[in-house]
Structure formats: C-alpha cells, structure tokens
Short mmCIF file of C-alpha atoms in Angstrom, two decimals:
data_model
loop_
_atom_site.label_atom_id
_atom_site.label_comp_id
_atom_site.label_asym_id
_atom_site.label_seq_id
_atom_site.Cartn_x
_atom_site.Cartn_y
_atom_site.Cartn_z
CA MET A 1 71.18 26.40 264.42
CA SER A 2 68.13 27.45 266.57
CA GLU A 3 69.69 31.08 267.61
CA ASP A 4 70.66 32.52 264.12
CA ARG A 5 67.77 30.32 262.57
CA GLU A 6 65.14 33.53 262.41
CA GLU A 7 67.60 35.69 261.22
CA ILE A 8 69.11 33.79 258.11
CA ILE A 9 65.75 32.06 257.20
CA SER A 10 63.77 35.68 257.55
CA ALA A 11 66.82 37.05 255.36
CA LEU A 12 66.55 34.41 253.12
CA ALA A 13 62.79 34.87 252.68
CA ASP A 14 63.26 38.48 252.02
CA GLY A 15 65.51 37.88 249.35
CA GLU A 16 68.23 40.02 251.33
CA ALA A 17 70.64 36.99 251.43
CA VAL A 18 71.80 34.22 248.87
CA PRO A 19 72.14 30.79 250.55
CA GLY A 20 75.51 29.28 250.32
CA PRO A 21 75.84 25.37 250.15
CA GLU A 22 76.17 25.10 254.07
CA VAL A 23 73.18 27.03 254.37
CA LEU A 24 71.37 24.93 252.58
CA GLU A 25 72.71 21.94 254.43
CA ARG A 26 71.77 23.29 257.70
CA LEU A 27 68.34 23.85 256.77
CA GLU A 28 68.07 20.50 254.72
CA ARG A 29 68.41 18.54 258.04
CA ASP A 30 66.91 21.35 260.12
CA THR A 31 62.99 20.50 259.37
CA GLU A 32 61.50 23.28 261.79
CA ALA A 33 63.95 25.77 259.97
CA LEU A 34 62.06 24.47 256.56
CA ARG A 35 58.93 24.76 257.90
CA ARG A 36 59.31 28.30 258.91
CA TRP A 37 60.69 29.48 256.09
CA SER A 38 58.39 27.91 253.72
CA HIS A 39 55.93 29.81 256.23
CA TYR A 40 57.87 32.87 255.75
CA HIS A 41 57.36 33.00 251.85
CA LEU A 42 53.89 32.04 252.50
CA ILE A 43 53.82 35.61 254.71
CA ARG A 44 55.45 37.72 252.69
CA SER A 45 53.40 36.41 249.51
CA VAL A 46 49.82 37.45 251.71
CA LEU A 47 51.08 40.60 252.87
CA HIS A 48 52.17 41.51 249.03
CA GLY A 49 48.50 40.09 247.89
CA GLU A 50 49.97 37.32 245.82
CA ARG A 51 48.35 34.34 247.24
CA PRO A 52 44.79 32.62 249.28
CA LEU A 53 45.83 32.83 253.20
CA PRO A 54 47.58 29.66 254.42
CA LEU A 55 44.69 28.52 256.48
CA GLY A 56 44.91 25.23 258.06
CA SER A 57 42.49 22.26 257.59
CA GLY A 58 39.53 22.61 259.47
CA PHE A 59 39.54 26.68 259.06
CA ASN A 60 36.20 26.39 257.40
CA ASP A 61 34.19 24.91 260.07
CA ARG A 62 36.42 27.40 262.73
CA LEU A 63 34.79 30.23 260.49
CA ARG A 64 31.28 29.24 260.09
CA GLU A 65 31.38 28.85 263.67
CA ALA A 66 32.95 32.31 264.40
CA LEU A 67 30.65 33.75 261.80
CA ARG A 68 27.40 32.58 263.82
CA ALA A 69 29.27 33.93 267.09
CA GLU A 70 29.82 37.49 265.34
CA PRO A 71 27.31 40.21 265.10
CA ALA A 72 27.27 41.86 261.71
CA LEU A 73 29.31 44.96 261.94
CA LEU A 74 28.25 48.26 261.26
CA VAL A 75 31.46 49.76 260.06
CA PRO A 76 31.70 51.22 256.39
CA ALA A 77 33.10 49.01 253.97
CA VAL A 78 36.18 51.34 253.53
CA ARG A 79 37.07 50.91 257.32
CA ARG A 80 36.32 47.25 257.03
CA ARG A 81 39.04 47.04 254.46
CA ARG A 82 41.76 49.31 256.34
CA HIS A 83 41.11 46.96 259.38
CA LEU A 84 42.18 44.29 257.18
CA ALA A 85 45.18 45.96 256.23
CA ARG A 86 46.00 46.50 259.72
CA ARG A 87 45.20 42.69 260.77
CA LEU A 88 47.82 41.42 257.94
CA ALA A 89 50.20 44.05 258.54
CA ALA A 90 50.30 42.74 262.23
CA VAL A 91 50.47 38.96 260.61
CA GLY A 92 53.65 40.40 259.06
CA ARG A 93 54.73 41.44 262.69
CA GLN A 94 54.02 38.33 264.18
CA ALA A 95 55.44 35.98 261.58
CA ALA A 96 57.97 35.00 264.31
CA GLY A 97 55.81 33.39 266.28
CA MET A 98 53.43 32.14 263.55
CA ALA A 99 50.09 33.09 265.20
CA VAL A 100 48.79 33.46 261.84
CA ALA A 101 45.78 31.69 261.98
CA ALA A 102 43.30 34.02 264.67
CA SER A 103 44.17 37.50 262.83
CA VAL A 104 43.37 35.89 259.40
CA ALA A 105 40.55 34.13 260.85
CA VAL A 106 39.09 37.93 262.27
CA ALA A 107 40.00 39.39 259.34
CA ALA A 108 38.24 36.88 257.11
CA VAL A 109 35.16 37.02 259.40
CA LEU A 110 35.04 40.93 258.71
CA LEU A 111 35.19 40.70 254.84
CA VAL A 112 32.40 37.54 254.95
CA GLN A 113 30.45 39.89 257.20
CA HIS A 114 31.19 42.66 254.49
CA ASN A 115 29.51 40.38 251.75
CA ARG A 116 26.89 39.00 253.49
CA GLU A 117 25.48 42.21 254.01
CA ALA A 118 26.22 43.10 250.53
CA GLY A 119 24.74 39.78 249.15
CA ALA A 120 27.59 39.07 247.17
CA PRO A 121 29.53 36.01 247.07
CA THR A 122 32.75 37.53 246.55
CA VAL A 123 35.36 39.41 248.60
CA ALA A 124 36.18 43.07 247.91
CA ALA A 125 38.20 43.95 244.57
CA GLN A 126 41.18 45.43 246.82
CA SER A 127 41.81 42.42 248.87
CA PRO A 128 42.19 39.69 246.27
CA ALA A 129 44.15 37.29 248.25
CA PRO A 130 41.28 35.04 250.55
CA ALA A 131 38.67 35.71 247.66
CA ALA A 132 39.23 31.81 246.53
CA ALA A 133 39.10 31.00 250.66
CA LEU A 134 36.08 33.06 250.91
CA ARG A 135 33.82 31.79 248.27
CA GLN A 136 34.17 28.13 249.58
CA VAL A 137 32.69 29.30 252.49
CA ALA A 138 30.58 32.01 251.36
CA SER A 139 28.98 29.85 248.66
CA ALA A 140 25.63 28.50 249.84
CA ARG A 141 25.23 26.28 246.82
CA SER A 142 29.11 24.31 247.78
CA ASP A 143 28.22 20.66 248.94
CA ARG A 144 30.61 17.70 249.77
CA LEU A 145 30.92 15.45 246.84
CA SER A 146 29.82 11.86 247.99
CA GLN A 147 32.96 9.41 248.84
CA ALA A 148 31.89 7.16 245.81
CA VAL A 149 31.74 10.46 242.93
CA GLU A 150 35.20 11.57 244.96
CA ARG A 151 36.63 8.36 244.70
CA LYS A 152 35.56 8.15 240.73
CA LEU A 153 36.84 11.50 240.12
CA SER A 154 40.24 11.24 242.00
CA GLY A 155 40.47 8.45 239.24
CA TYR A 156 40.14 10.23 236.49
CA LEU A 157 42.42 12.73 237.75
CA VAL A 158 45.23 10.77 238.00
CA ASN A 159 44.61 10.04 233.99
CA HIS A 160 43.98 13.53 233.44
CA ASN A 161 47.06 14.78 234.94
CA GLN A 162 49.08 12.92 232.03
CA TYR A 163 47.14 15.34 229.65
CA SER A 164 47.62 18.23 231.71
CA ALA A 165 51.36 17.80 232.02
CA SER A 166 52.10 17.22 228.38
CA PHE A 167 50.00 20.38 227.03
CA GLY A 168 50.33 22.76 230.21
CA VAL A 169 53.14 24.45 231.28
CA GLN A 170 56.10 22.19 231.79
CA GLY A 171 57.47 21.80 235.47
CA ILE A 172 54.21 22.19 237.15
CA PRO A 173 54.35 19.34 239.37
CA VAL A 174 50.61 18.50 238.47
CA TYR A 175 50.98 15.33 240.60
CA ALA A 176 51.11 18.01 243.77
CA ARG A 177 47.01 17.60 243.11
CA ILE A 178 46.68 14.17 244.60
CA VAL A 179 49.40 14.07 247.08
CA SER A 180 47.67 17.04 248.06
CA ILE A 181 44.39 16.34 249.64
CA THR A 182 41.69 19.03 248.77
CA PRO A 183 38.33 17.05 249.11
CA GLY A 184 36.10 18.01 245.97
CA GLU A 185 32.73 20.20 246.26
CA ARG A 186 30.03 20.01 244.33
CA VAL A 187 29.29 23.53 243.11
CA ALA A 188 26.44 23.14 240.99
CA ASP A 189 23.59 21.64 239.48
CA GLU A 190 22.93 19.78 236.24
CA ARG A 191 20.23 21.47 234.61
CA MET B 1 69.95 54.13 231.55
CA SER B 2 67.98 54.04 235.00
CA ALA B 3 68.02 50.59 236.28
CA ARG B 4 63.96 51.23 236.37
CA LEU B 5 64.35 52.03 233.04
CA ALA B 6 66.26 49.37 232.07
CA VAL B 7 64.10 46.89 233.83
CA LEU B 8 60.93 48.72 231.73
CA CYS B 9 62.98 48.35 228.67
CA LEU B 10 63.08 44.28 229.26
CA SER B 11 59.41 44.33 230.05
CA LEU B 12 58.32 42.94 226.64
CA VAL B 13 54.53 43.22 226.36
CA VAL B 14 52.92 40.85 223.56
CA SER B 15 49.49 41.17 223.05
CA GLY B 16 47.31 39.79 220.16
CA ALA B 17 48.15 39.21 216.78
CA ALA B 18 49.59 42.86 215.77
CA ALA B 19 52.87 41.31 217.88
CA ALA B 20 52.62 38.03 216.84
CA GLY B 21 55.77 38.34 214.39
CA GLY B 22 57.71 40.40 216.96
CA ALA B 23 60.58 40.06 218.90
CA GLY B 24 58.22 39.90 221.67
CA VAL B 25 56.95 36.72 221.17
CA GLU B 26 60.51 35.27 220.37
CA ARG B 27 61.83 36.29 223.37
CA VAL B 28 58.63 34.58 225.20
CA ARG B 29 59.17 31.49 223.17
CA VAL B 30 62.75 31.52 223.84
CA TRP B 31 62.09 31.34 227.42
CA LEU B 32 58.99 28.78 227.45
CA GLU B 33 61.56 26.35 225.43
CA ARG B 34 63.95 26.97 228.13
CA MET B 35 61.55 25.92 230.54
CA GLN B 36 60.72 22.56 228.23
CA ALA B 37 63.83 21.81 227.96
CA ALA B 38 64.98 22.13 231.59
CA VAL B 39 62.38 19.24 232.67
CA SER B 40 64.49 16.66 230.54
CA ARG B 41 67.91 18.23 231.39
CA TYR B 42 68.28 18.79 234.83
CA SER B 43 68.15 16.51 237.96
CA TYR B 44 67.10 18.04 241.13
CA ASP B 45 66.07 17.53 244.73
CA GLY B 46 63.91 20.49 246.12
CA THR B 47 61.22 21.19 248.61
CA PHE B 48 58.10 23.29 247.63
CA VAL B 49 55.00 24.68 249.19
CA TYR B 50 51.75 23.75 247.36
CA VAL B 51 48.74 26.04 247.68
CA ARG B 52 45.55 25.50 246.37
CA GLY B 53 42.18 26.70 248.37
CA ASP B 54 42.64 27.23 251.49
CA GLU B 55 45.20 24.22 251.93
CA VAL B 56 48.76 24.51 252.46
CA SER B 57 51.28 21.34 251.41
CA THR B 58 54.62 20.88 251.79
CA MET B 59 56.19 18.39 249.32
CA ARG B 60 59.57 16.97 248.29
CA LEU B 61 60.21 16.44 244.50
CA ILE B 62 63.18 14.47 243.54
CA HIS B 63 63.42 14.33 239.62
CA SER B 64 65.87 12.77 237.61
CA VAL B 65 67.29 12.62 234.19
CA ARG B 66 69.94 9.71 233.22
CA ASP B 67 70.11 8.65 229.94
CA GLY B 68 67.56 11.08 228.46
CA GLN B 69 65.02 8.53 230.56
CA MET B 70 63.27 11.03 233.51
CA ARG B 71 62.33 9.65 236.82
CA GLU B 72 60.42 11.24 239.44
CA ARG B 73 59.05 10.58 243.20
CA LEU B 74 56.94 13.24 244.75
CA VAL B 75 56.28 13.01 248.37
CA SER B 76 54.20 14.78 250.87
CA LEU B 77 56.08 16.34 253.76
CA ASP B 78 52.73 17.22 256.00
CA GLY B 79 51.89 13.75 257.22
CA ASN B 80 49.38 11.93 255.17
CA GLY B 81 52.43 10.03 253.50
CA ARG B 82 51.25 10.25 249.93
CA GLU B 83 53.72 9.69 247.39
CA VAL B 84 53.59 9.67 243.77
CA ILE B 85 56.46 7.58 241.76
CA ARG B 86 56.74 8.58 237.68
CA THR B 87 58.46 6.56 235.36
CA GLU B 88 58.30 6.97 231.91
CA ASP B 89 55.89 4.02 231.05
CA ARG B 90 53.96 4.38 234.29
CA VAL B 91 52.44 6.35 237.50
CA THR B 92 51.87 5.24 240.98
CA CYS B 93 50.01 6.89 243.58
CA PHE B 94 50.71 5.31 247.05
CA LEU B 95 47.94 6.80 249.28
CA PRO B 96 48.46 5.71 252.59
CA ASP B 97 45.40 7.75 254.14
CA ARG B 98 43.41 5.54 251.89
CA GLU B 99 45.39 2.41 252.31
CA ALA B 100 45.36 2.38 248.17
CA VAL B 101 47.54 2.39 244.99
CA VAL B 102 46.69 3.87 242.15
CA VAL B 103 48.70 2.74 239.31
CA GLU B 104 48.47 4.47 236.05
CA LYS B 105 49.64 3.74 232.43
CA ALA B 106 51.97 6.83 231.66
CA ARG B 107 51.60 8.62 227.61
CA PRO B 108 54.79 7.76 226.17
CA ARG B 109 55.90 10.82 225.50
CA ARG B 110 56.75 10.09 221.57
CA ASP B 111 53.16 9.59 221.28
CA PHE B 112 52.28 12.82 223.08
CA PRO B 113 54.62 15.50 222.38
CA PRO B 114 54.24 18.48 224.26
CA SER B 115 52.22 21.07 222.04
CA PHE B 116 53.57 24.08 223.90
CA PRO B 117 55.03 26.51 223.84
CA THR B 118 55.72 25.27 219.98
CA ARG B 119 51.76 26.38 218.99
CA ILE B 120 52.25 30.07 221.01
CA ASP B 121 51.32 31.42 217.25
CA ASP B 122 47.95 30.04 217.83
CA LEU B 123 47.81 30.78 221.53
CA VAL B 124 48.47 34.54 221.05
CA ALA B 125 44.79 34.49 220.09
CA TYR B 126 43.36 33.27 223.24
CA TYR B 127 46.00 34.94 225.69
CA ASP B 128 48.36 37.68 226.30
CA PHE B 129 52.40 37.15 226.93
CA LEU B 130 54.21 39.55 229.44
CA LEU B 131 57.93 39.03 230.13
CA ASP B 132 60.20 40.55 232.43
CA GLU B 133 63.92 38.68 231.70
CA ASN B 134 65.54 41.01 234.70
CA CYS B 135 62.35 40.35 237.45
CA ARG B 136 63.87 41.30 241.00
CA ASP B 137 62.00 38.19 242.71
CA ARG B 138 63.95 35.75 243.81
CA VAL B 139 63.09 32.19 244.33
CA ALA B 140 64.39 29.54 246.67
CA GLY B 141 67.49 32.41 246.43
CA LEU B 142 67.81 32.07 242.40
CA ALA B 143 67.60 34.82 240.20
CA THR B 144 64.54 34.33 238.37
CA ALA B 145 62.77 35.57 234.42
CA LYS B 146 59.14 35.98 235.24
CA ILE B 147 56.45 35.34 232.24
CA THR B 148 53.02 36.09 233.05
CA ILE B 149 50.16 34.53 230.55
CA SER B 150 46.97 36.26 230.49
CA PRO B 151 43.70 34.70 229.55
CA ARG B 152 41.56 36.76 226.74
CA ASP B 153 38.14 34.92 227.82
CA GLY B 154 36.66 33.29 230.80
CA TYR B 155 37.35 29.97 229.36
CA ARG B 156 40.87 29.52 230.77
CA TYR B 157 43.50 30.39 233.23
CA GLY B 158 46.44 32.34 233.10
CA TYR B 159 49.75 32.07 234.57
CA HIS B 160 52.38 33.97 236.63
CA LEU B 161 55.24 31.75 235.69
CA TRP B 162 59.04 32.26 237.66
CA VAL B 163 62.04 30.23 235.91
CA ASP B 164 65.49 30.15 236.95
CA ARG B 165 67.22 32.58 234.84
CA ARG B 166 70.76 30.52 234.56
CA THR B 167 68.85 27.27 234.01
CA GLY B 168 65.33 27.95 232.37
CA LEU B 169 63.64 25.53 235.22
CA LEU B 170 60.29 26.67 236.30
CA LEU B 171 60.24 27.49 240.31
CA LYS B 172 57.54 29.21 241.12
CA SER B 173 53.83 29.48 239.38
CA HIS B 174 50.49 30.78 240.03
CA LEU B 175 47.63 29.56 238.44
CA LEU B 176 44.86 32.54 237.92
CA ASN B 177 41.27 32.60 237.54
CA GLU B 178 39.24 34.80 235.27
CA ARG B 179 39.70 37.76 237.41
CA MET B 180 43.41 37.08 237.81
CA GLU B 181 43.49 35.55 241.57
CA PRO B 182 45.58 32.58 242.17
CA VAL B 183 43.87 29.70 242.63
CA GLU B 184 46.67 26.96 242.93
CA GLN B 185 50.44 28.02 243.46
CA PHE B 186 53.68 26.41 243.82
CA MET B 187 56.81 27.38 245.06
CA PHE B 188 60.19 25.63 245.77
CA THR B 189 61.72 27.12 248.52
CA HIS B 190 64.61 25.10 248.46
CA LEU B 191 66.12 23.72 245.35
CA VAL B 192 69.68 21.63 244.82
CA TYR B 193 70.69 21.11 241.11
CA LEU B 194 72.23 17.53 240.84
CA ASP B 195 74.53 15.74 238.35
CA GLU B 196 73.18 12.42 239.12
CA VAL B 197 70.52 11.28 241.61
CA PRO B 198 71.35 8.15 244.60
CA GLU B 199 68.92 5.14 243.08
CA GLU B 200 67.41 4.94 246.32
CA TRP B 201 66.14 8.67 246.41
CA LEU B 202 63.60 7.34 243.60
CA GLU B 203 61.98 4.36 245.62
CA PRO B 204 58.78 4.81 247.28
CA SER B 205 59.15 4.34 251.45
CA ILE B 206 55.63 2.47 251.58
CA SER B 207 55.36 -0.74 250.25
CA GLY B 208 51.61 -0.74 249.74
CA GLU B 209 51.51 -4.05 250.97
CA GLY B 210 48.29 -5.12 252.60
CA PHE B 211 47.02 -1.94 250.31
CA THR B 212 44.29 -2.25 247.71
CA TRP B 213 45.87 -1.95 244.07
CA TYR B 214 43.93 0.07 241.09
CA ARG B 215 45.72 -0.82 238.02
CA ALA B 216 44.77 0.92 234.87
CA ASP B 217 44.22 -1.36 231.95
CA ASP B 218 46.80 -0.85 228.85
CA PRO B 219 44.70 0.63 225.84
CA PRO B 220 43.33 -2.13 223.58
CA GLY B 221 44.37 -0.06 220.77
CA PRO B 222 46.11 2.89 219.37
CA ASP B 223 45.49 5.43 221.62
CA HIS B 224 45.81 8.50 219.84
CA LEU B 225 43.82 11.38 217.34
CA ARG B 226 41.15 8.99 215.83
CA GLN B 227 37.96 10.89 215.08
CA THR B 228 34.35 8.99 216.12
CA ARG B 229 31.50 8.23 214.49
CA GLU B 230 29.37 7.93 217.59
CA TRP B 231 30.19 10.87 219.55
CA VAL B 232 30.64 14.54 218.16
CA LEU B 233 31.31 17.53 219.99
CA THR B 234 29.65 20.63 218.95
CA ASP B 235 30.24 24.15 219.90
CA VAL B 236 32.98 24.02 222.61
CA PRO B 237 34.79 27.13 223.68
CA PRO B 238 36.86 29.00 221.31
CA GLY B 239 40.16 27.49 220.79
CA PHE B 240 39.34 24.00 221.92
CA ARG B 241 40.38 20.95 219.56
CA LEU B 242 39.85 17.62 220.20
CA THR B 243 43.57 16.27 220.43
CA MET B 244 42.50 12.35 221.12
CA HIS B 245 40.14 10.33 221.22
CA GLY B 246 41.13 6.42 222.58
CA GLU B 247 39.77 3.78 225.06
CA HIS B 248 41.05 3.25 228.51
CA ARG B 249 39.88 1.91 231.70
CA PRO B 250 41.54 4.38 234.18
CA ALA B 251 42.04 3.06 237.67
CA ARG B 252 39.00 2.61 240.11
CA ALA B 253 36.89 2.46 237.10
CA ARG B 254 34.59 -0.59 236.58
CA ALA B 255 34.58 -0.40 232.78
CA LEU B 256 36.00 0.21 229.78
CA GLN B 257 35.74 4.25 228.83
CA GLU B 258 36.21 6.10 225.97
CA HIS B 259 37.77 9.45 226.37
CA LEU B 260 38.40 12.56 224.53
CA VAL B 261 40.85 14.92 224.95
CA LEU B 262 40.53 18.82 223.94
CA SER B 263 43.03 21.15 224.16
CA ASP B 264 43.26 24.93 223.22
CA GLY B 265 47.43 24.12 223.07
CA LEU B 266 47.90 25.23 226.76
CA ALA B 267 44.88 24.12 228.88
CA ALA B 268 43.30 20.50 228.31
CA VAL B 269 40.07 19.03 228.76
CA THR B 270 39.30 15.25 229.39
CA VAL B 271 36.04 14.12 228.51
CA TYR B 272 35.29 10.48 229.91
CA ILE B 273 32.45 8.56 228.61
CA GLU B 274 31.21 5.48 230.15
CA ALA B 275 27.72 3.14 229.83
CA LEU B 276 25.22 3.59 232.48
CA ASP B 277 25.27 0.67 234.96
CA GLN B 278 22.89 -0.33 237.22
CA ASP B 279 24.43 1.58 240.03
CA GLY B 280 25.59 4.58 238.64
CA GLU B 281 25.84 6.17 242.40
CA ASP B 282 29.27 7.41 241.93
CA ASN B 283 28.08 9.59 238.40
CA LEU B 284 28.90 13.10 239.40
CA MET B 285 25.78 15.37 238.18
CA GLY B 286 26.28 19.01 237.54
CA GLY B 287 29.64 20.90 238.48
CA SER B 288 32.27 20.14 240.74
CA ARG B 289 35.68 21.83 242.11
CA MET B 290 38.78 19.78 243.65
CA GLY B 291 41.06 23.23 243.83
CA ALA B 292 41.96 24.20 240.46
CA VAL B 293 40.26 21.02 238.90
CA SER B 294 36.73 21.96 237.48
CA ALA B 295 34.68 18.90 236.84
CA TRP B 296 31.12 18.35 234.97
CA GLY B 297 29.18 15.59 234.53
CA ARG B 298 25.69 14.90 232.85
CA LEU B 299 24.03 12.02 231.19
CA VAL B 300 23.85 11.43 227.16
CA ASP B 301 21.88 8.57 225.87
CA GLY B 302 22.44 6.36 228.55
CA HIS B 303 25.97 7.26 228.96
CA HIS B 304 27.61 9.53 231.65
CA VAL B 305 29.86 11.96 230.64
CA THR B 306 32.52 14.02 232.54
CA ALA B 307 34.69 17.10 231.69
CA MET B 308 37.63 17.71 233.70
CA GLY B 309 40.39 20.21 233.68
CA VAL B 310 42.45 22.60 235.04
CA VAL B 311 40.14 25.43 233.90
CA PRO B 312 36.95 27.62 234.85
CA LEU B 313 33.71 25.42 235.20
CA ALA B 314 32.30 27.54 232.78
CA THR B 315 34.32 25.39 230.36
CA VAL B 316 34.07 22.12 231.73
CA LYS B 317 30.43 22.69 231.40
CA ARG B 318 30.12 23.93 227.96
CA ILE B 319 31.85 21.22 226.79
CA ALA B 320 30.06 18.46 228.91
CA ARG B 321 27.14 19.87 227.20
CA ALA B 322 28.85 19.79 223.90
CA VAL B 323 28.90 16.07 223.72
CA ARG B 324 26.25 14.18 221.26
CA TYR B 325 25.66 10.97 220.81
CA GLU B 326 25.01 10.58 216.58
CA LYS B 327 22.84 7.59 215.78
#
C-alpha cells in the first residue's frame, strides 16, 4: 500500500477518483492511510477557507510563546494577508509531508500581531478559516473553568445532547462533543 | 443548457415568507425529510473527522437499525479511548481518561418527536435556505446535495449540510456562527452502508470496571410539556418557545433539578435550575464556551440557573436572564 498510498489518497481527497470496495478495504486496514486521508481533507478545506486550521493540542501555548518572542511586524495588513495566502499555499505543497504546524503557527502569529496592533479581537474577514481558533487565543477575558464547574457542565451536556439531537439537524453526531475533549473556557462575567 | 447554467437553475434560494409556499421550500423540505429518514433507515460504519475550535478529532461511528430499533457506537480514534454507546433507552459515555462512566436515560422518541423539519414553514421567519441539488462536492467518495441554512439574526447558528444524493444521509456539516464562519465541523472520510451490523461491533471495548459510574435518575413524573407556576421565562430571543418542562437528576448532579427546553424548531437551549447548596463551587457564573456549546450561569432567588445550547453566547445569556421565580 505504501507505494501508491499517497497517489490514491490524494486523488480520493480531491474527488478525482471514486473508490472501489477493494480500495476502501485497504484504507480501512491501513490506519496511517486513513489518517492521511483525513488530513488531506482538512488541508483542502483549509485552503478553500472552509474550516479552522487543524491545530493540535498545545497550539495555544506554543502560539503564546511565539507571540512573546516575535517582534511586531511593521508591514501593511494587506501584505500580511498576501503573506498568509502564500503560507497557506505552502501548507498545501507540504501536504505530503504533513509539515503543517510550523507554517500555520507563523501565519497565525502574523494574524494575531495584526489584530494586536488594530486592537481588534478578531482576524481579517479575508481569512475566516483561523478566526475561531485565534479568537480563543486573542481574547483577554478567556479563562479556564474550574474542574468542578467543568464536571457539572459536562454532565449537563450529556443530558442536553438528547434535545439537541431531537430538534437539530438529523445525522450530526452530537455525542462527538463528549468524545472530543475541548476544555470549557470562561468568556464573560455575570454582571 | 450549459452545465453551469443547469447548476444555477437547480440552486434554489428560499428566503422568507415570500417563498414559503413556493417550490423552493418544498424541495428543501424533501431533502430534509430524506435526511431525517436516513438516520432511522440505514445501517453504516464510517470514520469521520470532527473539528471544533482548534481541536481535530477522528472518530468511528457504527450505526445500526434493526427491526426499527436504532443502536449506535461512537469511538474516539485519537487515543483518549472515549466511547459513547446509544440505545433506544440510554446513552452510556465511557471516559477512560477520567476513569468515569456517565449513564443518561434517553428520551423516548415517541415522547419527543423531532419537530424538524416538519416546522420548516415556521423556520423561514428565522432562517434562509439555499439548496444545491447538483453540488459538485464529493464526500467520502459520494455525490452530494448541499443545503445551506443561514440565520437571519444573531441568536442562532447556521449550517452547511452535505447529504448523500442517493440515500439522504448527512455526510458532512459545518455549523456556522453569526459571521458564517465554521465553529464545528464533521465530515465522513470513509463510509460503508451495511445490511446488518455485527453485534460485537456495537459492544463497548471498555468494561468500565474500576471506574466511577454516574447514573442519571429516571424522571419522577411525565417528562413533557408542563407549564410551571413557579418559573417563568420573559423576553427570550425571537422564535424560541418553551417546549418541555420537567424534573430530572442529570448524571453527576447532586440533586433533583428542574429543566426547561426551549427551541426555535432547529436550535435547542436547555435551562437547568437547582436549589443552591452550601458549596456552590461547581456553579458557573457568567458565560462559558466549550467548542460550539455556549452556557450561561447566574443566581435567581436562591437557585442556580444554567442555560446551555449550541447557539451564540448572546442567546444563552438572554435566556438565562429571562428566568424569573414567580412567588
């Protein structure tokens, strides 16, 4: 599988090929191929501006460190956006090697620097994909919930999912919200 | 007719009451009904990518329909080992990273008929619909139709939905915030329809032995729409109506709680109300986000109130603040 894996997965992810059952069976058995296929989808969607960047856990901490070390860049915002576009294109070129994190981090640093200067908590409209990820980093009011509060909310969430599943769009795996671990954060005070 | 023109002709924009009785709404309704029916019609085994905030997860979903009974097993493939087993009467969440198992009683479907999409005529006051029956996007190698649901105000999220053109099953979705940016996404990367799911595929791989088990109590009475005299909601966001009021003790909660469910026909917000105890350290005060889920907590007349839903923070805030104790 390893020799033609890249080609097959790339073609599948680009919608150029319709997989036959034997290909799917091979993919199913090949965990690495499955992982790569998923990542190709993510990268393609990032490049199409459809989704937040695929950042791993610990990204926020790394980004904060990078921000502390990075001097403010005195280039116009439009040039930074072009730079971001070039960076994202580079991410696409690096897809086979999956060297995503470093490039994304650099692009994100540029975006946050821009917003820091502009005093805005959100990123430019031309680059919607990383906005959700970066708002979490840029929000000065964000704060982790205590374990006790988080435990209670997660119990509520299991209960609430029933209603969410009943009313909402049928077919969305709402319990993925339980399986995926995203810590809650405090974003506003009760006043 | 060129292919592009054909696609344009098949893209139906449904907007507001003007088109509510038109063919556009009917086509959207057909697709939404197909999407709803597919969940209780097809068995399948799929791998999907789930993205929220800056986290990406890969999960396997095994969905079984046999003799009208649905069962489901959701497994994390990323290493935390979490699993969720759903049957008709309960939901069991195995959380090995916390050495815990949370068991919640499922809402019987007969008591809680999904109102969506049957109330689409009501929804057009709050959402715009766009349908592309010849969408060129393929998901997991399958041809799709795409439905876009856009909120008309800042109190609800929107969706991009890609459904299997052959079966109507939802293959990919983007949950969109008020700026139409994705806040939560799921997408099958691999999907196989099955005639029958082997029994062992639906069994958890974890026994839960040695873990702490948290079990929700059964509701003491009928858990359906019941108007309360004590708790009232004033000034909720437009379109949200009280749909259910009951009593329940969710897993991990110490005491019996009242809960109210509000919905605009698509989004649901649950309000949990519990009497204050001595401790109170687990009470959320103010706003919180967990991915796409927003929550707002506050104190009302010796009770702690939490509003929670997959909606913007402004919605749970307004609903939490609308709760009043009628003496």
